[in-house]
């Protein structure tokens, strides 16, 4: 954000040559842009060209020739923090006012500000730049309020619109990849007649090791139980072959998962004995 102190400090450092009171007002407008982070690409006659906003130029420009055109000033900027779109600032002298019009690349309606030069500058103040301006803080405040803040707001709105568009594209792509009629669930089976058997849930017991070695996990409700699966676990239907300590070759107390489900051909424990 431009301030009176920052603008005056830059003016003193640059030591520009002013010919009229309007030079001083136009230069203060220019420095308000620079202090806000804008980069100058063209000024003077090159900035008056019809294609000033469309010509690609990555170089920064100096202030040579900025007040060569009588009663008219032009500057072309970009702000890397706001998308680097070009901004044309045209300052025209009309009677005792400096008319400031600002047009951003891609926009059709310019921002407008009128400054009464006599309210902000002194005609004869020698080489003391602090005395050549008066009410400089008010001038900077008007430029911030009527131009710079609105440019920043437009850039922020444009960035939000781009983000929303990207998010919408991502959601559309996700929906396109979903299968089945239910777009909320990408794992809905393709064939409506297919039924997934219910699987009891796992409770907080999964966080703990449960009983020690040699103890079969107890049978509880579907929400509880240990992370160890025992012969009486509700997730199995019917009875099972007895667990650890009861099969040949399995030492008593060993943590051991039986060879296979009960009563299924090919998984009898005896097949695995030597």
Tab-separated table of C-alpha atoms in Angstrom:
chain	number	residue	atom	x	y	z
A	1	UNK	CA	0.000	0.000	0.000
A	2	UNK	CA	1.350	3.394	-1.022
A	3	UNK	CA	1.795	5.979	1.737
A	4	UNK	CA	2.744	9.648	1.809
A	5	UNK	CA	6.132	8.841	3.385
A	6	UNK	CA	7.027	6.142	0.842
A	7	UNK	CA	6.040	8.331	-2.126
A	8	UNK	CA	8.014	11.335	-0.886
A	9	UNK	CA	11.056	9.154	-0.171
A	10	UNK	CA	11.050	7.797	-3.729
A	11	UNK	CA	10.607	11.258	-5.225
A	12	UNK	CA	13.559	12.580	-3.237
A	13	UNK	CA	15.685	9.631	-4.334
A	14	UNK	CA	14.748	9.987	-8.028
A	15	UNK	CA	15.024	13.803	-8.067
A	16	UNK	CA	12.781	14.298	-11.134
A	17	UNK	CA	12.638	17.569	-13.079
A	18	UNK	CA	9.206	19.205	-12.892
A	19	UNK	CA	8.102	21.826	-15.406
A	20	UNK	CA	4.536	22.408	-14.209
A	21	UNK	CA	2.307	21.718	-11.230
A	22	UNK	CA	0.650	18.963	-13.270
A	23	UNK	CA	4.039	17.256	-13.665
A	24	UNK	CA	4.207	16.935	-9.894
A	25	UNK	CA	0.693	15.525	-9.573
A	26	UNK	CA	1.232	13.029	-12.418
A	27	UNK	CA	4.549	11.928	-10.945
A	28	UNK	CA	2.916	11.331	-7.557
A	29	UNK	CA	0.305	9.123	-9.266
A	30	UNK	CA	3.101	7.192	-10.983
A	31	UNK	CA	4.994	6.625	-7.750
A	32	UNK	CA	1.811	5.396	-6.064
A	33	UNK	CA	1.766	2.541	-8.565
A	34	UNK	CA	5.455	1.784	-8.122
A	35	UNK	CA	5.164	1.778	-4.324
A	36	UNK	CA	2.336	-0.783	-4.596
A	37	UNK	CA	4.459	-3.239	-6.568
A	38	UNK	CA	3.766	-2.258	-10.184
A	39	UNK	CA	6.578	-2.427	-12.739
A	40	UNK	CA	6.897	0.313	-15.368
A	41	UNK	CA	7.225	-0.947	-18.975
A	42	UNK	CA	6.641	2.227	-20.993
A	43	UNK	CA	6.049	5.945	-20.551
A	44	UNK	CA	5.922	9.060	-22.708
A	45	UNK	CA	5.253	8.687	-26.480
A	46	UNK	CA	5.600	4.830	-26.555
A	47	UNK	CA	2.834	4.544	-23.946
A	48	UNK	CA	0.450	6.530	-26.175
A	49	UNK	CA	0.585	3.885	-28.948
A	50	UNK	CA	-2.680	2.130	-29.798
A	51	UNK	CA	-1.144	-1.270	-29.041
A	52	UNK	CA	0.513	-0.207	-25.775
A	53	UNK	CA	-1.467	-2.838	-23.828
A	54	UNK	CA	-0.987	-5.656	-26.322
A	55	UNK	CA	2.729	-5.375	-27.110
A	56	UNK	CA	4.669	-7.998	-25.164
A	57	UNK	CA	7.535	-6.514	-23.206
A	58	UNK	CA	9.232	-8.127	-20.222
A	59	UNK	CA	11.771	-5.367	-19.656
A	60	UNK	CA	11.403	-2.610	-17.102
A	61	UNK	CA	11.648	0.919	-18.433
A	62	UNK	CA	12.974	4.143	-16.960
A	63	UNK	CA	11.306	7.529	-16.796
A	64	UNK	CA	12.990	9.085	-19.831
A	65	UNK	CA	10.502	11.217	-21.761
A	66	UNK	CA	7.711	10.792	-19.222
A	67	UNK	CA	6.657	14.477	-19.507
A	68	UNK	CA	7.644	15.135	-23.147
A	69	UNK	CA	4.009	15.425	-24.250
A	70	UNK	CA	2.486	18.680	-23.024
A	71	UNK	CA	-0.491	18.325	-20.674
A	72	UNK	CA	-0.670	14.576	-21.176
A	73	UNK	CA	1.061	11.699	-19.412
A	74	UNK	CA	0.894	7.955	-20.019
A	75	UNK	CA	2.368	4.957	-18.208
A	76	UNK	CA	2.155	1.211	-18.848
A	77	UNK	CA	2.631	-1.121	-15.875
A	78	UNK	CA	2.213	-4.715	-14.820
A	79	UNK	CA	2.031	-6.216	-11.359
A	80	UNK	CA	3.708	-9.643	-11.019
A	81	UNK	CA	1.701	-10.310	-7.851
A	82	UNK	CA	-1.625	-9.837	-9.669
A	83	UNK	CA	-1.160	-11.926	-12.783
A	84	UNK	CA	1.138	-9.533	-14.692
A	85	UNK	CA	-1.682	-8.102	-16.814
A	86	UNK	CA	-0.830	-4.730	-18.362
A	87	UNK	CA	-2.321	-1.557	-16.931
A	88	UNK	CA	-2.440	1.701	-18.898
A	89	UNK	CA	-2.543	4.928	-16.885
A	90	UNK	CA	-3.411	8.079	-18.806
A	91	UNK	CA	-3.296	11.470	-17.087
A	92	UNK	CA	-4.838	14.362	-19.032
A	93	UNK	CA	-4.805	18.036	-18.034
A	94	UNK	CA	-8.212	19.728	-18.292
A	95	UNK	CA	-8.466	23.265	-16.961
A	96	UNK	CA	-7.067	23.073	-13.424
A	97	UNK	CA	-7.617	19.320	-12.992
A	98	UNK	CA	-5.605	16.211	-13.739
A	99	UNK	CA	-7.953	13.556	-15.148
A	100	UNK	CA	-6.645	10.058	-14.436
A	101	UNK	CA	-8.038	7.098	-16.411
A	102	UNK	CA	-6.753	3.579	-15.789
A	103	UNK	CA	-7.513	0.666	-18.107
A	104	UNK	CA	-6.493	-2.902	-17.346
A	105	UNK	CA	-5.702	-5.352	-20.123
A	106	UNK	CA	-8.863	-7.280	-21.024
A	107	UNK	CA	-11.241	-4.740	-19.439
A	108	UNK	CA	-13.551	-2.441	-21.381
A	109	UNK	CA	-14.341	0.138	-18.699
A	110	UNK	CA	-11.566	2.299	-17.221
A	111	UNK	CA	-11.250	3.451	-13.621
A	112	UNK	CA	-11.560	7.216	-13.275
A	113	UNK	CA	-10.170	9.824	-10.877
A	114	UNK	CA	-10.057	13.618	-10.953
A	115	UNK	CA	-7.370	15.498	-9.028
A	116	UNK	CA	-7.309	19.231	-8.396
A	117	UNK	CA	-3.601	19.942	-8.917
A	118	UNK	CA	-3.702	23.165	-6.897
A	119	UNK	CA	-4.872	21.209	-3.849
A	120	UNK	CA	-1.849	18.934	-3.831
A	121	UNK	CA	1.173	20.864	-5.139
A	122	UNK	CA	3.020	24.143	-4.646
A	123	UNK	CA	3.971	26.211	-7.686
A	124	UNK	CA	7.328	27.582	-6.473
A	125	UNK	CA	9.136	25.661	-3.767
A	126	UNK	CA	12.727	25.524	-4.989
A	127	UNK	CA	14.566	22.218	-4.836
A	128	UNK	CA	12.969	21.044	-1.588
A	129	UNK	CA	10.656	18.237	-2.688
A	130	UNK	CA	8.943	18.172	0.679
A	131	UNK	CA	7.737	21.721	0.075
A	132	UNK	CA	6.696	21.132	-3.535
A	133	UNK	CA	3.750	19.030	-2.393
A	134	UNK	CA	0.939	19.682	0.030
A	135	UNK	CA	-1.793	17.296	1.104
A	136	UNK	CA	0.281	14.559	-0.509
A	137	UNK	CA	-1.231	12.038	1.896
A	138	UNK	CA	-4.726	12.880	0.639
A	139	UNK	CA	-3.624	12.508	-2.986
A	140	UNK	CA	-2.146	9.069	-2.260
A	141	UNK	CA	-5.281	8.087	-0.330
A	142	UNK	CA	-7.484	8.997	-3.318
A	143	UNK	CA	-5.295	7.014	-5.720
A	144	UNK	CA	-5.402	4.018	-3.381
A	145	UNK	CA	-9.165	4.175	-2.875
A	146	UNK	CA	-10.345	4.917	-6.402
A	147	UNK	CA	-7.762	3.022	-8.446
A	148	UNK	CA	-5.267	0.698	-6.748
A	149	UNK	CA	-7.684	-0.994	-4.339
A	150	UNK	CA	-10.174	-1.594	-7.147
A	151	UNK	CA	-7.469	-3.072	-9.376
A	152	UNK	CA	-6.410	-5.415	-6.575
A	153	UNK	CA	-10.023	-6.408	-5.889
A	154	UNK	CA	-10.605	-7.191	-9.579
A	155	UNK	CA	-7.430	-9.304	-9.689
A	156	UNK	CA	-8.452	-11.218	-6.549
A	157	UNK	CA	-11.911	-11.856	-8.009
A	158	UNK	CA	-10.364	-13.121	-11.236
A	159	UNK	CA	-8.056	-15.466	-9.304
A	160	UNK	CA	-11.003	-16.825	-7.276
A	161	UNK	CA	-12.956	-17.429	-10.480
A	162	UNK	CA	-10.027	-19.389	-11.943
A	163	UNK	CA	-9.768	-21.494	-8.768
A	164	UNK	CA	-13.527	-22.188	-8.809
A	165	UNK	CA	-13.331	-23.170	-12.472
A	166	UNK	CA	-10.457	-25.549	-11.733
A	167	UNK	CA	-12.334	-27.126	-8.819
A	168	UNK	CA	-15.424	-27.574	-11.017
A	169	UNK	CA	-13.303	-29.292	-13.682
A	170	UNK	CA	-11.849	-31.656	-11.066
A	171	UNK	CA	-15.325	-32.550	-9.770
A	172	UNK	CA	-16.573	-33.095	-13.324
A	173	UNK	CA	-13.637	-35.386	-14.075
A	174	UNK	CA	-14.282	-37.362	-10.880
A	175	UNK	CA	-17.962	-37.762	-11.782
A	176	UNK	CA	-17.005	-38.911	-15.268
A	177	UNK	CA	-14.815	-41.670	-13.825
A	178	UNK	CA	-17.471	-42.974	-11.455
A	179	UNK	CA	-19.227	-46.275	-12.277
A	180	UNK	CA	-22.784	-47.267	-11.539
A	181	UNK	CA	-25.871	-45.110	-11.151
A	182	UNK	CA	-24.890	-43.606	-7.779
A	183	UNK	CA	-22.489	-40.718	-8.499
A	184	UNK	CA	-21.746	-40.351	-4.798
A	185	UNK	CA	-20.120	-43.784	-4.643
A	186	UNK	CA	-17.454	-44.669	-7.245
A	187	UNK	CA	-17.516	-48.296	-6.057
A	188	UNK	CA	-21.167	-48.985	-6.870
A	189	UNK	CA	-21.235	-52.282	-8.814
A	190	UNK	CA	-21.822	-52.080	-12.540
A	191	UNK	CA	-24.476	-54.827	-12.411
A	192	UNK	CA	-27.456	-53.856	-10.233
A	193	UNK	CA	-28.164	-57.503	-9.375
A	194	UNK	CA	-24.795	-58.014	-7.711
A	195	UNK	CA	-25.050	-58.068	-3.922
A	196	UNK	CA	-22.054	-57.471	-1.661
A	197	UNK	CA	-22.350	-59.612	1.478
A	198	UNK	CA	-22.397	-57.556	4.691
A	199	UNK	CA	-19.164	-57.454	6.660
A	200	UNK	CA	-19.378	-56.688	10.375
A	201	UNK	CA	-17.621	-53.543	11.382
A	202	UNK	CA	-14.440	-53.284	13.372
A	203	UNK	CA	-14.455	-51.487	16.713
A	204	UNK	CA	-11.897	-49.695	18.795
A	205	UNK	CA	-10.459	-53.046	19.842
A	206	UNK	CA	-8.431	-53.043	16.634
A	207	UNK	CA	-6.186	-50.451	18.254
A	208	UNK	CA	-5.066	-52.874	20.951
A	209	UNK	CA	-3.448	-56.270	20.830
A	210	UNK	CA	-6.165	-57.883	22.970
A	211	UNK	CA	-5.415	-60.939	25.135
A	212	UNK	CA	-1.893	-62.242	25.428
A	213	UNK	CA	-0.407	-65.272	23.704
A	214	UNK	CA	-2.280	-68.509	24.338
A	215	UNK	CA	-5.622	-66.787	24.870
A	216	UNK	CA	-8.242	-66.971	22.144
A	217	UNK	CA	-9.874	-63.607	21.432
A	218	UNK	CA	-13.237	-63.486	23.108
A	219	UNK	CA	-16.404	-63.242	21.133
A	220	UNK	CA	-18.056	-59.877	21.499
A	221	UNK	CA	-20.435	-57.727	19.522
A	222	UNK	CA	-19.617	-56.563	16.039
A	223	UNK	CA	-18.356	-53.213	17.293
A	224	UNK	CA	-15.756	-54.605	19.651
A	225	UNK	CA	-13.156	-57.324	19.679
A	226	UNK	CA	-9.417	-57.419	19.197
A	227	UNK	CA	-7.349	-57.194	16.045
A	228	UNK	CA	-6.655	-60.960	16.556
A	229	UNK	CA	-9.134	-63.268	14.847
A	230	UNK	CA	-10.044	-66.339	16.940
A	231	UNK	CA	-12.077	-69.450	16.187
A	232	UNK	CA	-15.226	-67.954	17.718
A	233	UNK	CA	-15.013	-64.645	15.897
A	234	UNK	CA	-18.473	-63.546	14.655
A	235	UNK	CA	-17.067	-62.800	11.236
A	236	UNK	CA	-16.945	-66.513	10.525
A	237	UNK	CA	-20.110	-68.572	10.131
A	238	UNK	CA	-20.373	-71.786	12.100
A	239	UNK	CA	-17.741	-73.619	14.084
A	240	UNK	CA	-14.033	-73.663	13.232
A	241	UNK	CA	-11.136	-75.976	13.749
A	242	UNK	CA	-9.772	-75.347	17.206
A	243	UNK	CA	-7.143	-72.631	17.411
A	244	UNK	CA	-3.604	-72.341	18.757
A	245	UNK	CA	-2.280	-75.220	20.791
A	246	UNK	CA	-4.622	-77.844	19.440
A	247	UNK	CA	-3.134	-78.624	16.036
A	248	UNK	CA	-0.205	-81.000	15.538
A	249	UNK	CA	3.079	-79.184	15.286
A	250	UNK	CA	1.746	-75.950	16.830
A	251	UNK	CA	3.297	-75.234	20.234
A	252	UNK	CA	0.864	-74.313	23.009
A	253	UNK	CA	0.400	-70.583	23.441
A	254	UNK	CA	1.654	-69.705	19.930
A	255	UNK	CA	-0.027	-66.885	18.063
A	256	UNK	CA	-1.272	-68.931	15.154
A	257	UNK	CA	-3.905	-68.483	12.486
A	258	UNK	CA	-5.427	-71.824	11.411
A	259	UNK	CA	-4.751	-73.023	7.946
A	260	UNK	CA	-8.100	-72.293	6.416
A	261	UNK	CA	-11.861	-71.981	6.874
A	262	UNK	CA	-13.650	-74.999	8.362
A	263	UNK	CA	-15.307	-77.712	6.287
A	264	UNK	CA	-13.883	-76.484	2.995
A	265	UNK	CA	-12.382	-79.249	0.809
A	266	UNK	CA	-8.686	-78.756	0.216
A	267	UNK	CA	-8.051	-76.811	3.398
A	268	UNK	CA	-8.131	-79.637	5.945
A	269	UNK	CA	-5.350	-79.147	8.569
A	270	UNK	CA	-4.229	-82.742	8.022
A	271	UNK	CA	-3.087	-81.950	4.499
A	272	UNK	CA	-0.346	-79.753	5.864
A	273	UNK	CA	1.082	-82.201	8.372
A	274	UNK	CA	4.409	-83.909	7.603
